[in-house]
C-alpha atoms as an extended CHARMM CRD file, in Angstrom:
* protein
*
       148  EXT
         1         1  UNK       CA             58.4570000000       81.7850000000      150.4540000000  PROA      1               0.0000000000
         2         2  UNK       CA             59.1360000000       79.3340000000      153.2910000000  PROA      2               0.0000000000
         3         3  UNK       CA             61.2170000000       76.1830000000      152.9340000000  PROA      3               0.0000000000
         4         4  UNK       CA             57.8710000000       74.2680000000      152.8910000000  PROA      4               0.0000000000
         5         5  UNK       CA             57.0100000000       76.1010000000      149.6530000000  PROA      5               0.0000000000
         6         6  UNK       CA             60.2150000000       75.1320000000      147.8250000000  PROA      6               0.0000000000
         7         7  UNK       CA             59.5820000000       72.4380000000      145.1750000000  PROA      7               0.0000000000
         8         8  UNK       CA             61.6030000000       69.2630000000      145.0570000000  PROA      8               0.0000000000
         9         9  UNK       CA             64.8490000000       68.8400000000      143.1060000000  PROA      9               0.0000000000
        10        10  UNK       CA             64.4330000000       69.5750000000      139.4000000000  PROA      10              0.0000000000
        11        11  UNK       CA             61.1970000000       71.4660000000      139.8080000000  PROA      11              0.0000000000
        12        12  UNK       CA             61.3260000000       75.2010000000      138.9960000000  PROA      12              0.0000000000
        13        13  UNK       CA             61.1420000000       77.6500000000      141.8660000000  PROA      13              0.0000000000
        14        14  UNK       CA             58.9080000000       80.6760000000      141.3220000000  PROA      14              0.0000000000
        15        15  UNK       CA             59.2990000000       83.6350000000      143.6400000000  PROA      15              0.0000000000
        16        16  UNK       CA             56.5030000000       86.0220000000      144.5160000000  PROA      16              0.0000000000
        17        17  UNK       CA             59.1220000000       88.6870000000      145.1520000000  PROA      17              0.0000000000
        18        18  UNK       CA             61.6790000000       90.3070000000      142.9220000000  PROA      18              0.0000000000
        19        19  UNK       CA             65.1110000000       91.9600000000      143.3350000000  PROA      19              0.0000000000
        20        20  UNK       CA             65.8210000000       94.5300000000      140.6400000000  PROA      20              0.0000000000
        21        21  UNK       CA             68.6800000000       96.8890000000      139.9690000000  PROA      21              0.0000000000
        22        22  UNK       CA             68.1000000000       99.8260000000      137.6280000000  PROA      22              0.0000000000
        23        23  UNK       CA             71.1420000000      101.5490000000      136.1400000000  PROA      23              0.0000000000
        24        24  UNK       CA             71.3500000000      104.7640000000      134.1510000000  PROA      24              0.0000000000
        25        25  UNK       CA             72.2740000000      103.8480000000      130.5770000000  PROA      25              0.0000000000
        26        26  UNK       CA             75.0760000000      106.3860000000      130.2580000000  PROA      26              0.0000000000
        27        27  UNK       CA             77.3600000000      104.7900000000      132.8510000000  PROA      27              0.0000000000
        28        28  UNK       CA             80.7710000000      103.3990000000      131.9660000000  PROA      28              0.0000000000
        29        29  UNK       CA             81.1400000000       99.5980000000      132.2770000000  PROA      29              0.0000000000
        30        30  UNK       CA             83.2090000000       99.8640000000      135.4740000000  PROA      30              0.0000000000
        31        31  UNK       CA             80.5710000000      102.2180000000      136.9730000000  PROA      31              0.0000000000
        32        32  UNK       CA             77.7820000000       99.8000000000      136.1850000000  PROA      32              0.0000000000
        33        33  UNK       CA             79.5800000000       97.0160000000      138.0680000000  PROA      33              0.0000000000
        34        34  UNK       CA             80.4810000000       99.2680000000      140.9660000000  PROA      34              0.0000000000
        35        35  UNK       CA             76.9440000000      100.6940000000      141.3100000000  PROA      35              0.0000000000
        36        36  UNK       CA             75.3570000000       97.2580000000      141.1240000000  PROA      36              0.0000000000
        37        37  UNK       CA             77.6440000000       95.8480000000      143.7990000000  PROA      37              0.0000000000
        38        38  UNK       CA             76.9960000000       98.6840000000      146.1880000000  PROA      38              0.0000000000
        39        39  UNK       CA             73.2340000000       98.6590000000      145.6290000000  PROA      39              0.0000000000
        40        40  UNK       CA             72.6450000000       94.9920000000      146.2290000000  PROA      40              0.0000000000
        41        41  UNK       CA             74.7970000000       95.0240000000      149.3600000000  PROA      41              0.0000000000
        42        42  UNK       CA             72.2160000000       97.2560000000      150.9440000000  PROA      42              0.0000000000
        43        43  UNK       CA             69.3630000000       94.8790000000      150.2300000000  PROA      43              0.0000000000
        44        44  UNK       CA             71.2500000000       91.9040000000      151.6250000000  PROA      44              0.0000000000
        45        45  UNK       CA             72.2010000000       93.7800000000      154.7530000000  PROA      45              0.0000000000
        46        46  UNK       CA             68.6720000000       94.9640000000      155.6260000000  PROA      46              0.0000000000
        47        47  UNK       CA             66.3710000000       92.2160000000      154.3240000000  PROA      47              0.0000000000
        48        48  UNK       CA             67.5730000000       88.8980000000      155.7010000000  PROA      48              0.0000000000
        49        49  UNK       CA             64.9490000000       86.8450000000      153.8500000000  PROA      49              0.0000000000
        50        50  UNK       CA             66.6330000000       87.5850000000      150.5020000000  PROA      50              0.0000000000
        51        51  UNK       CA             69.7240000000       85.6220000000      151.5990000000  PROA      51              0.0000000000
        52        52  UNK       CA             69.8700000000       81.8630000000      151.0260000000  PROA      52              0.0000000000
        53        53  UNK       CA             71.8480000000       79.2000000000      152.8200000000  PROA      53              0.0000000000
        54        54  UNK       CA             75.6800000000       79.0020000000      152.8460000000  PROA      54              0.0000000000
        55        55  UNK       CA             77.3670000000       77.0810000000      150.0290000000  PROA      55              0.0000000000
        56        56  UNK       CA             79.7270000000       74.1380000000      150.3100000000  PROA      56              0.0000000000
        57        57  UNK       CA             81.6610000000       72.3470000000      147.6040000000  PROA      57              0.0000000000
        58        58  UNK       CA             82.2010000000       68.6320000000      147.3170000000  PROA      58              0.0000000000
        59        59  UNK       CA             85.3280000000       68.8280000000      149.4290000000  PROA      59              0.0000000000
        60        60  UNK       CA             83.4980000000       70.5020000000      152.2550000000  PROA      60              0.0000000000
        61        61  UNK       CA             84.9360000000       73.9870000000      151.7330000000  PROA      61              0.0000000000
        62        62  UNK       CA             82.3880000000       76.5570000000      152.9420000000  PROA      62              0.0000000000
        63        63  UNK       CA             81.3720000000       79.6890000000      151.0060000000  PROA      63              0.0000000000
        64        64  UNK       CA             79.2230000000       82.6140000000      151.9990000000  PROA      64              0.0000000000
        65        65  UNK       CA             75.4840000000       82.5690000000      151.3020000000  PROA      65              0.0000000000
        66        66  UNK       CA             74.1390000000       84.6310000000      148.4380000000  PROA      66              0.0000000000
        67        67  UNK       CA             70.7510000000       85.8970000000      147.3410000000  PROA      67              0.0000000000
        68        68  UNK       CA             68.1470000000       83.1440000000      147.2280000000  PROA      68              0.0000000000
        69        69  UNK       CA             66.7380000000       84.4340000000      143.9680000000  PROA      69              0.0000000000
        70        70  UNK       CA             68.0170000000       86.0580000000      140.7620000000  PROA      70              0.0000000000
        71        71  UNK       CA             68.8220000000       89.7630000000      140.6230000000  PROA      71              0.0000000000
        72        72  UNK       CA             67.2840000000       91.3500000000      137.5640000000  PROA      72              0.0000000000
        73        73  UNK       CA             69.4600000000       94.1450000000      136.1500000000  PROA      73              0.0000000000
        74        74  UNK       CA             67.8540000000       96.8310000000      134.0000000000  PROA      74              0.0000000000
        75        75  UNK       CA             69.0400000000      100.0150000000      132.3100000000  PROA      75              0.0000000000
        76        76  UNK       CA             67.1800000000      103.1950000000      131.4770000000  PROA      76              0.0000000000
        77        77  UNK       CA             67.5510000000      106.8160000000      130.5490000000  PROA      77              0.0000000000
        78        78  UNK       CA             67.9690000000      109.4470000000      133.2170000000  PROA      78              0.0000000000
        79        79  UNK       CA             64.3030000000      110.3980000000      132.7990000000  PROA      79              0.0000000000
        80        80  UNK       CA             63.0570000000      106.8420000000      133.3020000000  PROA      80              0.0000000000
        81        81  UNK       CA             65.3270000000      106.4950000000      136.3390000000  PROA      81              0.0000000000
        82        82  UNK       CA             63.9400000000      109.7080000000      137.8650000000  PROA      82              0.0000000000
        83        83  UNK       CA             60.3990000000      108.3690000000      137.3670000000  PROA      83              0.0000000000
        84        84  UNK       CA             61.3800000000      105.0250000000      138.8930000000  PROA      84              0.0000000000
        85        85  UNK       CA             62.8830000000      106.7890000000      141.8950000000  PROA      85              0.0000000000
        86        86  UNK       CA             59.5490000000      108.5810000000      142.4450000000  PROA      86              0.0000000000
        87        87  UNK       CA             57.6250000000      105.3200000000      142.1050000000  PROA      87              0.0000000000
        88        88  UNK       CA             59.8270000000      103.4020000000      144.5490000000  PROA      88              0.0000000000
        89        89  UNK       CA             59.3740000000      106.1770000000      147.0980000000  PROA      89              0.0000000000
        90        90  UNK       CA             55.6540000000      106.3510000000      146.6810000000  PROA      90              0.0000000000
        91        91  UNK       CA             55.3300000000      102.5570000000      147.0650000000  PROA      91              0.0000000000
        92        92  UNK       CA             57.5750000000      102.5740000000      150.1740000000  PROA      92              0.0000000000
        93        93  UNK       CA             59.4610000000       99.4790000000      148.9020000000  PROA      93              0.0000000000
        94        94  UNK       CA             62.8400000000       98.6160000000      150.3710000000  PROA      94              0.0000000000
        95        95  UNK       CA             65.4110000000      100.3900000000      148.1800000000  PROA      95              0.0000000000
        96        96  UNK       CA             69.0170000000      101.4460000000      147.8650000000  PROA      96              0.0000000000
        97        97  UNK       CA             70.1770000000      104.5080000000      145.9660000000  PROA      97              0.0000000000
        98        98  UNK       CA             73.4830000000      105.4220000000      144.2270000000  PROA      98              0.0000000000
        99        99  UNK       CA             74.0010000000      109.0110000000      143.0820000000  PROA      99              0.0000000000
       100       100  UNK       CA             76.5990000000      110.4280000000      140.7130000000  PROA      100             0.0000000000
       101       101  UNK       CA             78.2300000000      112.1940000000      143.6890000000  PROA      101             0.0000000000
       102       102  UNK       CA             79.2980000000      108.8030000000      145.0910000000  PROA      102             0.0000000000
       103       103  UNK       CA             81.8290000000      108.3500000000      142.2930000000  PROA      103             0.0000000000
       104       104  UNK       CA             83.9000000000      111.0900000000      143.9480000000  PROA      104             0.0000000000
       105       105  UNK       CA             83.9110000000      109.5580000000      147.4170000000  PROA      105             0.0000000000
       106       106  UNK       CA             85.8980000000      106.6910000000      148.7290000000  PROA      106             0.0000000000
       107       107  UNK       CA             84.1120000000      105.3920000000      151.8130000000  PROA      107             0.0000000000
       108       108  UNK       CA             80.7520000000      104.7770000000      153.4130000000  PROA      108             0.0000000000
       109       109  UNK       CA             80.8680000000      107.8570000000      155.6890000000  PROA      109             0.0000000000
       110       110  UNK       CA             81.4470000000      110.2000000000      152.7610000000  PROA      110             0.0000000000
       111       111  UNK       CA             78.9010000000      108.3650000000      150.6200000000  PROA      111             0.0000000000
       112       112  UNK       CA             76.2250000000      108.8860000000      153.2200000000  PROA      112             0.0000000000
       113       113  UNK       CA             77.1750000000      112.5400000000      153.6550000000  PROA      113             0.0000000000
       114       114  UNK       CA             76.9990000000      113.0590000000      149.8750000000  PROA      114             0.0000000000
       115       115  UNK       CA             73.4700000000      111.7000000000      149.7170000000  PROA      115             0.0000000000
       116       116  UNK       CA             72.3510000000      113.5620000000      152.8470000000  PROA      116             0.0000000000
       117       117  UNK       CA             73.5650000000      116.8830000000      151.3790000000  PROA      117             0.0000000000
       118       118  UNK       CA             71.0830000000      116.8080000000      148.4720000000  PROA      118             0.0000000000
       119       119  UNK       CA             67.2720000000      117.1430000000      148.6360000000  PROA      119             0.0000000000
       120       120  UNK       CA             65.3700000000      114.0650000000      147.3930000000  PROA      120             0.0000000000
       121       121  UNK       CA             64.0510000000      115.7570000000      144.2500000000  PROA      121             0.0000000000
       122       122  UNK       CA             67.5480000000      116.9560000000      143.3050000000  PROA      122             0.0000000000
       123       123  UNK       CA             69.4100000000      113.6390000000      143.7200000000  PROA      123             0.0000000000
       124       124  UNK       CA             71.2970000000      112.7320000000      140.5390000000  PROA      124             0.0000000000
       125       125  UNK       CA             70.3470000000      109.0460000000      140.7420000000  PROA      125             0.0000000000
       126       126  UNK       CA             72.4470000000      106.7590000000      138.6090000000  PROA      126             0.0000000000
       127       127  UNK       CA             71.2480000000      103.5170000000      140.1720000000  PROA      127             0.0000000000
       128       128  UNK       CA             68.4490000000      102.0390000000      142.2800000000  PROA      128             0.0000000000
       129       129  UNK       CA             67.9460000000       98.6190000000      143.8420000000  PROA      129             0.0000000000
       130       130  UNK       CA             64.5130000000       97.5690000000      144.9020000000  PROA      130             0.0000000000
       131       131  UNK       CA             62.9720000000       94.4850000000      146.5520000000  PROA      131             0.0000000000
       132       132  UNK       CA             59.3710000000       93.6400000000      146.9630000000  PROA      132             0.0000000000
       133       133  UNK       CA             56.3290000000       91.9430000000      145.5320000000  PROA      133             0.0000000000
       134       134  UNK       CA             56.9360000000       91.0860000000      141.8930000000  PROA      134             0.0000000000
       135       135  UNK       CA             54.1700000000       93.2950000000      140.5510000000  PROA      135             0.0000000000
       136       136  UNK       CA             55.2610000000       96.2690000000      142.6680000000  PROA      136             0.0000000000
       137       137  UNK       CA             58.8890000000       95.9960000000      141.5050000000  PROA      137             0.0000000000
       138       138  UNK       CA             57.7220000000       95.6330000000      137.8950000000  PROA      138             0.0000000000
       139       139  UNK       CA             55.7680000000       98.8820000000      138.2220000000  PROA      139             0.0000000000
       140       140  UNK       CA             58.8240000000      100.6670000000      139.6410000000  PROA      140             0.0000000000
       141       141  UNK       CA             61.0820000000       99.6510000000      136.7320000000  PROA      141             0.0000000000
       142       142  UNK       CA             58.3920000000      100.2950000000      134.0880000000  PROA      142             0.0000000000
       143       143  UNK       CA             59.9750000000      101.7760000000      130.9590000000  PROA      143             0.0000000000
       144       144  UNK       CA             63.4010000000      100.2400000000      131.6490000000  PROA      144             0.0000000000
       145       145  UNK       CA             64.9360000000       97.4230000000      129.5630000000  PROA      145             0.0000000000
       146       146  UNK       CA             66.9430000000       94.4040000000      130.5630000000  PROA      146             0.0000000000
       147       147  UNK       CA             70.6170000000       95.2300000000      130.7940000000  PROA      147             0.0000000000
       148       148  UNK       CA             72.4570000000       93.7770000000      127.7980000000  PROA      148             0.0000000000
């Protein structure tokens, strides 16, 4: 969506893309927040078009830009998450992954090493983030439900 496609003030904005986070339903509340934060940071870092303009309050204080569109957060069983992982790989959509091993690490270097140490089919995925065309993302998260 270019700035020419953005409707005027008060008119709804519809995006042809979607940002979705899928969390395993057996995570503790703190884990859900942690996993979501890590996952979406990957999308923002690699896909510049998902980031909007910087913010500014009425006093002129500047704030960092954020995603230009909502992030939909879903939850699912381990089985649904495994299937979603397979679908996101087969569709070659931009994605971020969080595995259970990352709860035992404390930095990016060790996180990457923990993921690299496990074959794709054996990853214990507890979270995925995906960005892409709305219908493609919907197919990836099929079987999941909106996070309560």
